[in-house]
PDB file of C-alpha atoms in Angstrom:
ATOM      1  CA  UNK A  19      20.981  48.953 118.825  1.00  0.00           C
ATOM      2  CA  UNK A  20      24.457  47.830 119.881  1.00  0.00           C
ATOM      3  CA  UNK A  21      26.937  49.915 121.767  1.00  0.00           C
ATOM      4  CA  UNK A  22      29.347  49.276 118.318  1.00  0.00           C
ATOM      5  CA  UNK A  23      26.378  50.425 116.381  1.00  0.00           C
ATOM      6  CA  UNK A  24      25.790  53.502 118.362  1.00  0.00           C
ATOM      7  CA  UNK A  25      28.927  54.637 117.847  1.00  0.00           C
ATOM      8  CA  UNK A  26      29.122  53.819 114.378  1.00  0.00           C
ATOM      9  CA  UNK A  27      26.373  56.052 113.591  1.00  0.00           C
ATOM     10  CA  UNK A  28      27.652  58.916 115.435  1.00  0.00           C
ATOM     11  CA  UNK A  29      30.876  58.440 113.648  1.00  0.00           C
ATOM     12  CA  UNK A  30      28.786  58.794 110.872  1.00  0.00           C
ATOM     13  CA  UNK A  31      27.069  61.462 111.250  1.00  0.00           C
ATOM     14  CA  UNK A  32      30.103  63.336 112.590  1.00  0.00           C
ATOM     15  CA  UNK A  33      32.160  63.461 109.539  1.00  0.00           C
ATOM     16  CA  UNK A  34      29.057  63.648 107.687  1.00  0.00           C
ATOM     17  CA  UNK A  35      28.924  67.222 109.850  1.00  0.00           C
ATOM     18  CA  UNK A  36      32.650  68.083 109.148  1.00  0.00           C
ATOM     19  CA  UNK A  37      32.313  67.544 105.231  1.00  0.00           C
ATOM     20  CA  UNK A  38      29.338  70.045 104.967  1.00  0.00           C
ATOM     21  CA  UNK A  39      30.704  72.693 107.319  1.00  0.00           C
ATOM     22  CA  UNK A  40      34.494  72.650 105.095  1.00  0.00           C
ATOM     23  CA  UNK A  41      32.596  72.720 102.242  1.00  0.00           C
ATOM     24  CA  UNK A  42      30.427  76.013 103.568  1.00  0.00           C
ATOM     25  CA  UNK A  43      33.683  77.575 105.412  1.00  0.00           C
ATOM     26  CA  UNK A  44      35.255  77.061 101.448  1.00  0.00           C
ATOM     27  CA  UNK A  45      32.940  80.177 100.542  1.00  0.00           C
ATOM     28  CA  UNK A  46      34.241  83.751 101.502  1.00  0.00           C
ATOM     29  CA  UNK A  47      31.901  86.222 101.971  1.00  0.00           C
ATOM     30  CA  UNK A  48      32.456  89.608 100.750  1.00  0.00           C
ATOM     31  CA  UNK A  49      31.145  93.364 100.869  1.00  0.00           C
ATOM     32  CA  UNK A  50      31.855  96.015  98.637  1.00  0.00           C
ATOM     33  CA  UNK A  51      30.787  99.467  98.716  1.00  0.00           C
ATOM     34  CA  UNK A  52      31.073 100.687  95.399  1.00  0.00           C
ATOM     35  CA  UNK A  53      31.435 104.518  95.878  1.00  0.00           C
ATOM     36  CA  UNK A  54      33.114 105.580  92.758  1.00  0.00           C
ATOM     37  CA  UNK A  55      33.128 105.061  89.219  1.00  0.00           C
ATOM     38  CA  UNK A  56      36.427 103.892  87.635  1.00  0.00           C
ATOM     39  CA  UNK A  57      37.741 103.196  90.923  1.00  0.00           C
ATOM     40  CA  UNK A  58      37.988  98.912  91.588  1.00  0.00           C
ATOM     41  CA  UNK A  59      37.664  97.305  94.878  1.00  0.00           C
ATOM     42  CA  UNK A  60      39.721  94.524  96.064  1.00  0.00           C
ATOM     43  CA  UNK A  61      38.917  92.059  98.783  1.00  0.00           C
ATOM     44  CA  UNK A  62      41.621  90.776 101.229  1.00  0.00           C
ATOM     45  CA  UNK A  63      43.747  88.329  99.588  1.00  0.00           C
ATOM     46  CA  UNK A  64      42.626  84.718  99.142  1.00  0.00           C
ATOM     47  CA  UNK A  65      44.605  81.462  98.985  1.00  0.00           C
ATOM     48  CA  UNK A  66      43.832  79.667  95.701  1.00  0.00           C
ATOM     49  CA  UNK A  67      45.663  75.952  95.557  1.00  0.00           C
ATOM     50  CA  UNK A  68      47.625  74.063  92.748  1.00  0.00           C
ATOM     51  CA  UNK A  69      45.026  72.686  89.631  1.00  0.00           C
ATOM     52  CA  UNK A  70      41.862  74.438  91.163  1.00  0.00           C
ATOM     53  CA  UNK A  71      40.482  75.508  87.391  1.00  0.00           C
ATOM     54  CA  UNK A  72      37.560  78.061  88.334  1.00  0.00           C
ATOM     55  CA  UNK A  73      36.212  80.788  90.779  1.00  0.00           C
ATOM     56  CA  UNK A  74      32.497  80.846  91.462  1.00  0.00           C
ATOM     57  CA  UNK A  75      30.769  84.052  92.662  1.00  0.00           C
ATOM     58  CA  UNK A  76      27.577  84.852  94.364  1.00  0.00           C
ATOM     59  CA  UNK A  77      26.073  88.305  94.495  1.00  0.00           C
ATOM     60  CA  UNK A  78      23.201  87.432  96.851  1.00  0.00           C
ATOM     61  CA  UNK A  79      21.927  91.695  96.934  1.00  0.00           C
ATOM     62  CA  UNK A  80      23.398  95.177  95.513  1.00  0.00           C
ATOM     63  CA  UNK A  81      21.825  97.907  97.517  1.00  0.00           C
ATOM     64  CA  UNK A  82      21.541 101.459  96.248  1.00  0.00           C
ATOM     65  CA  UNK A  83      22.854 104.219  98.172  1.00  0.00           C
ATOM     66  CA  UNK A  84      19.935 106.875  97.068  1.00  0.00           C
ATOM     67  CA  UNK A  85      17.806 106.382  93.514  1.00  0.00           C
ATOM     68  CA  UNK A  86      16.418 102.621  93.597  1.00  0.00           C
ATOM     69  CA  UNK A  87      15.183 102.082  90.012  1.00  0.00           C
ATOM     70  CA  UNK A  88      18.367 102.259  88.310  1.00  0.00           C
ATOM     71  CA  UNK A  89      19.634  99.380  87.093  1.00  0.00           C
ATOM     72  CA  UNK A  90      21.801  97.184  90.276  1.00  0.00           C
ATOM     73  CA  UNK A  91      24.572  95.508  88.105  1.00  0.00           C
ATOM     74  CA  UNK A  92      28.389  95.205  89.623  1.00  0.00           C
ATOM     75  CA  UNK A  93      31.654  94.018  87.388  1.00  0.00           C
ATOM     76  CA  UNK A  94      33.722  91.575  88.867  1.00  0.00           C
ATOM     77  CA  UNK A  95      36.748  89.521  88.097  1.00  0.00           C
ATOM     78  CA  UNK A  96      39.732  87.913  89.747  1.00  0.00           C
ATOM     79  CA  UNK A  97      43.493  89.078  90.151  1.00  0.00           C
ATOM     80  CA  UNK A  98      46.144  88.116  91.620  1.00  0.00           C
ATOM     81  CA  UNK A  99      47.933  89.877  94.241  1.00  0.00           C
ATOM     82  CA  UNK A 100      50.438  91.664  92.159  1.00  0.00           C
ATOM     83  CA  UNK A 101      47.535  93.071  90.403  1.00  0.00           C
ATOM     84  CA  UNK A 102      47.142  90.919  86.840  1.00  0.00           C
ATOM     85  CA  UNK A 103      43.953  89.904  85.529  1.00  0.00           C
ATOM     86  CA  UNK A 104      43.592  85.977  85.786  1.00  0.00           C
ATOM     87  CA  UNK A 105      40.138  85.483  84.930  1.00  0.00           C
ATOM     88  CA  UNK A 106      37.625  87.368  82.252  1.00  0.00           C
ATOM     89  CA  UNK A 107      35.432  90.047  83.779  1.00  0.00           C
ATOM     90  CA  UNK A 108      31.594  89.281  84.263  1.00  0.00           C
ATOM     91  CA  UNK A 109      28.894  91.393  85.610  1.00  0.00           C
ATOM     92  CA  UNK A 110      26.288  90.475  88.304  1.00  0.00           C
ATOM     93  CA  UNK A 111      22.910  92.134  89.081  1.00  0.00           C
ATOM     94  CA  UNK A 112      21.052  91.722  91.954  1.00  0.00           C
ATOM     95  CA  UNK A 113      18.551  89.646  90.178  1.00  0.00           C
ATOM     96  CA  UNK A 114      15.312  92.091  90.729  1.00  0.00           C
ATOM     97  CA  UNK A 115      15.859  91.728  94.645  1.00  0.00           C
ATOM     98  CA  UNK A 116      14.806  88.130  94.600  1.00  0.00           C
ATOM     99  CA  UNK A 117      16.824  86.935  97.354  1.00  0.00           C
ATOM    100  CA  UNK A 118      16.161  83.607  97.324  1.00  0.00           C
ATOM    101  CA  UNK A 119      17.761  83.965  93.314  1.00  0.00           C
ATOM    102  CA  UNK A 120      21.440  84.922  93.917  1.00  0.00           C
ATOM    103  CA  UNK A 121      23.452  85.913  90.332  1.00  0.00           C
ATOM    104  CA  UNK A 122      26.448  83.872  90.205  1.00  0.00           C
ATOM    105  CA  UNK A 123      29.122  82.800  87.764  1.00  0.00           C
ATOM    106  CA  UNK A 124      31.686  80.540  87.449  1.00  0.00           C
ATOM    107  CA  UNK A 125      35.134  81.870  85.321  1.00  0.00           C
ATOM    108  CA  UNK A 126      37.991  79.725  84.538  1.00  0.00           C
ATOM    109  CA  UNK A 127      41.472  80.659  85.302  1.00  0.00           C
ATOM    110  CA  UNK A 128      42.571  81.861  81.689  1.00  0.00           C
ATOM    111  CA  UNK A 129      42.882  85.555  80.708  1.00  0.00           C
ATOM    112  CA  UNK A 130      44.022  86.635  77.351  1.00  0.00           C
ATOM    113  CA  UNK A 131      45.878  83.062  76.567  1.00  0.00           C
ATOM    114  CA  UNK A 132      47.312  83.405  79.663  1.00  0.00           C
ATOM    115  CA  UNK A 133      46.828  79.777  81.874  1.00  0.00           C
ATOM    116  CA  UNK A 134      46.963  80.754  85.731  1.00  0.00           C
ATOM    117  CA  UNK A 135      45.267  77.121  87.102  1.00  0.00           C
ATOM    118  CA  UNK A 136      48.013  74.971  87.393  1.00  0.00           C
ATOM    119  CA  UNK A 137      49.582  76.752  90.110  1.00  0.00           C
ATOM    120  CA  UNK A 138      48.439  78.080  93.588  1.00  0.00           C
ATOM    121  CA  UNK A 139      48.557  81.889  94.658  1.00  0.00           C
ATOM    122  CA  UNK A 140      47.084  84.535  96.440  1.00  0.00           C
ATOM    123  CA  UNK A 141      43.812  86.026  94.352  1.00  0.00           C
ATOM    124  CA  UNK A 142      41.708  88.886  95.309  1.00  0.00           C
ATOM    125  CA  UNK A 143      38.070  89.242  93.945  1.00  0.00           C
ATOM    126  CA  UNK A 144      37.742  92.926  92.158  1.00  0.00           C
ATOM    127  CA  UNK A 145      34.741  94.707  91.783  1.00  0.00           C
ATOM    128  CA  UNK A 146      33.832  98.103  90.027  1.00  0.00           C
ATOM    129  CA  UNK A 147      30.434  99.758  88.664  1.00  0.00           C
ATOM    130  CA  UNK A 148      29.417  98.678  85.538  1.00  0.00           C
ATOM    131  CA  UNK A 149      27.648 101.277  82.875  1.00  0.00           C
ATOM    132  CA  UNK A 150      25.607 101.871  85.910  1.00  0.00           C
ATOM    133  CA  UNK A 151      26.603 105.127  88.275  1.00  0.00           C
ATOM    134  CA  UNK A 152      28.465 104.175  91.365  1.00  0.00           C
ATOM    135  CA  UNK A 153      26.914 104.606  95.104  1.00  0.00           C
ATOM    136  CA  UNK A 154      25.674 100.870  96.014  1.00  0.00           C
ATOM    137  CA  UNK A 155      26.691  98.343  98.170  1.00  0.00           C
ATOM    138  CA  UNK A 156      27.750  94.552  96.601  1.00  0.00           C
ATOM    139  CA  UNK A 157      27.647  91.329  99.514  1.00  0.00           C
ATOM    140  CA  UNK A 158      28.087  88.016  98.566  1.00  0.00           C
ATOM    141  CA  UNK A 159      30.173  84.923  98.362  1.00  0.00           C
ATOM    142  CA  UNK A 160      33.150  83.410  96.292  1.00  0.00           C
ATOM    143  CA  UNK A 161      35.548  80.134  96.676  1.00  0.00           C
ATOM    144  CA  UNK A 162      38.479  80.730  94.612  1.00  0.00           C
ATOM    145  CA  UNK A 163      38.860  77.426  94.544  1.00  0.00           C
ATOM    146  CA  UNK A 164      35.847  75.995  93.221  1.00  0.00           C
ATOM    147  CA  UNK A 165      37.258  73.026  91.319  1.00  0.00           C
ATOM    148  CA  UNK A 166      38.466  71.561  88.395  1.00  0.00           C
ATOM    149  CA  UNK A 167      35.186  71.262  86.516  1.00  0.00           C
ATOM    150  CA  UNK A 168      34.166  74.288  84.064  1.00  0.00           C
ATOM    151  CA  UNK A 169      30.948  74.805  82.046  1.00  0.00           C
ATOM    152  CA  UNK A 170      31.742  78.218  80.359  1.00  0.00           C
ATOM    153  CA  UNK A 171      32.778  81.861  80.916  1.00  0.00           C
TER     154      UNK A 171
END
């Protein structure tokens, strides 16, 4: 192999490298401990850019604090920082504590009529019990800016 072709593969494989590692860093992780009931749970505020149509969220495991056959579901949705809904709410179990099964959904940008995709602003991810009783912890992953592409809320 040629010195040109050495480095030509290295270049390569270096941006090759850089593309995968933005596209994990585009995932925020999150943890919520979900200690009370009617009470919601913001994360720390998120950039979300210009024509980015969807969120996606991952629960990857919901941990009980005390009784563990009750059901492990968590609500979630998006808002923005002032505190408005911008996407429908969906709830997220822990899939039967399969790990390597994460529960995820993607939501569009539109609440109630209201079309919050074509412009960028700081988002928050919101979570609160569901009809389940409060005391378990939520961790996961989101990108609030998952794309343009949506296949249903």
């Amino acid at each position: 192999m040629g010195r040109n072709s050495k480095r030509t593969l290295l270049g390569t494989i270096a941006l090759v490298m850089l593309f995968a590692l933005t596209a994990y860093a585009a995932d925020i992780t999150f943890r919520f401990h979900i200690a009370d009931e009617g009470v919601g749970y913001n994360s720390t505020a998120a950039h979300k850019e210009a024509y980015q149509y969807v969120v996606n969220i991952i629960v990857d495991d919901i941990s009980r604090d005390s009784v563990l056959y009750q059901k492990k579901s968590v609500n979630m949705l998006v808002i923005d920082i002032a505190g408005t809904q911008v996407t429908n709410n969906v709830e997220l179990s822990s899939h039967d504590q399969l790990p390597q099964f994460p529960s995820s959904a993607t939501l569009n940008y539109i609440f109630k009529g209201n079309y919050y995709a074509w412009k960028s602003m700081n988002v928050m991810l919101r979570a609160n019990a569901t009809g389940t009783n409060a005391g378990f912890t939520v961790t996961g992953r989101w990108n609030p800016n998952a794309g343009t592409a949506y296949s249903g809320q």
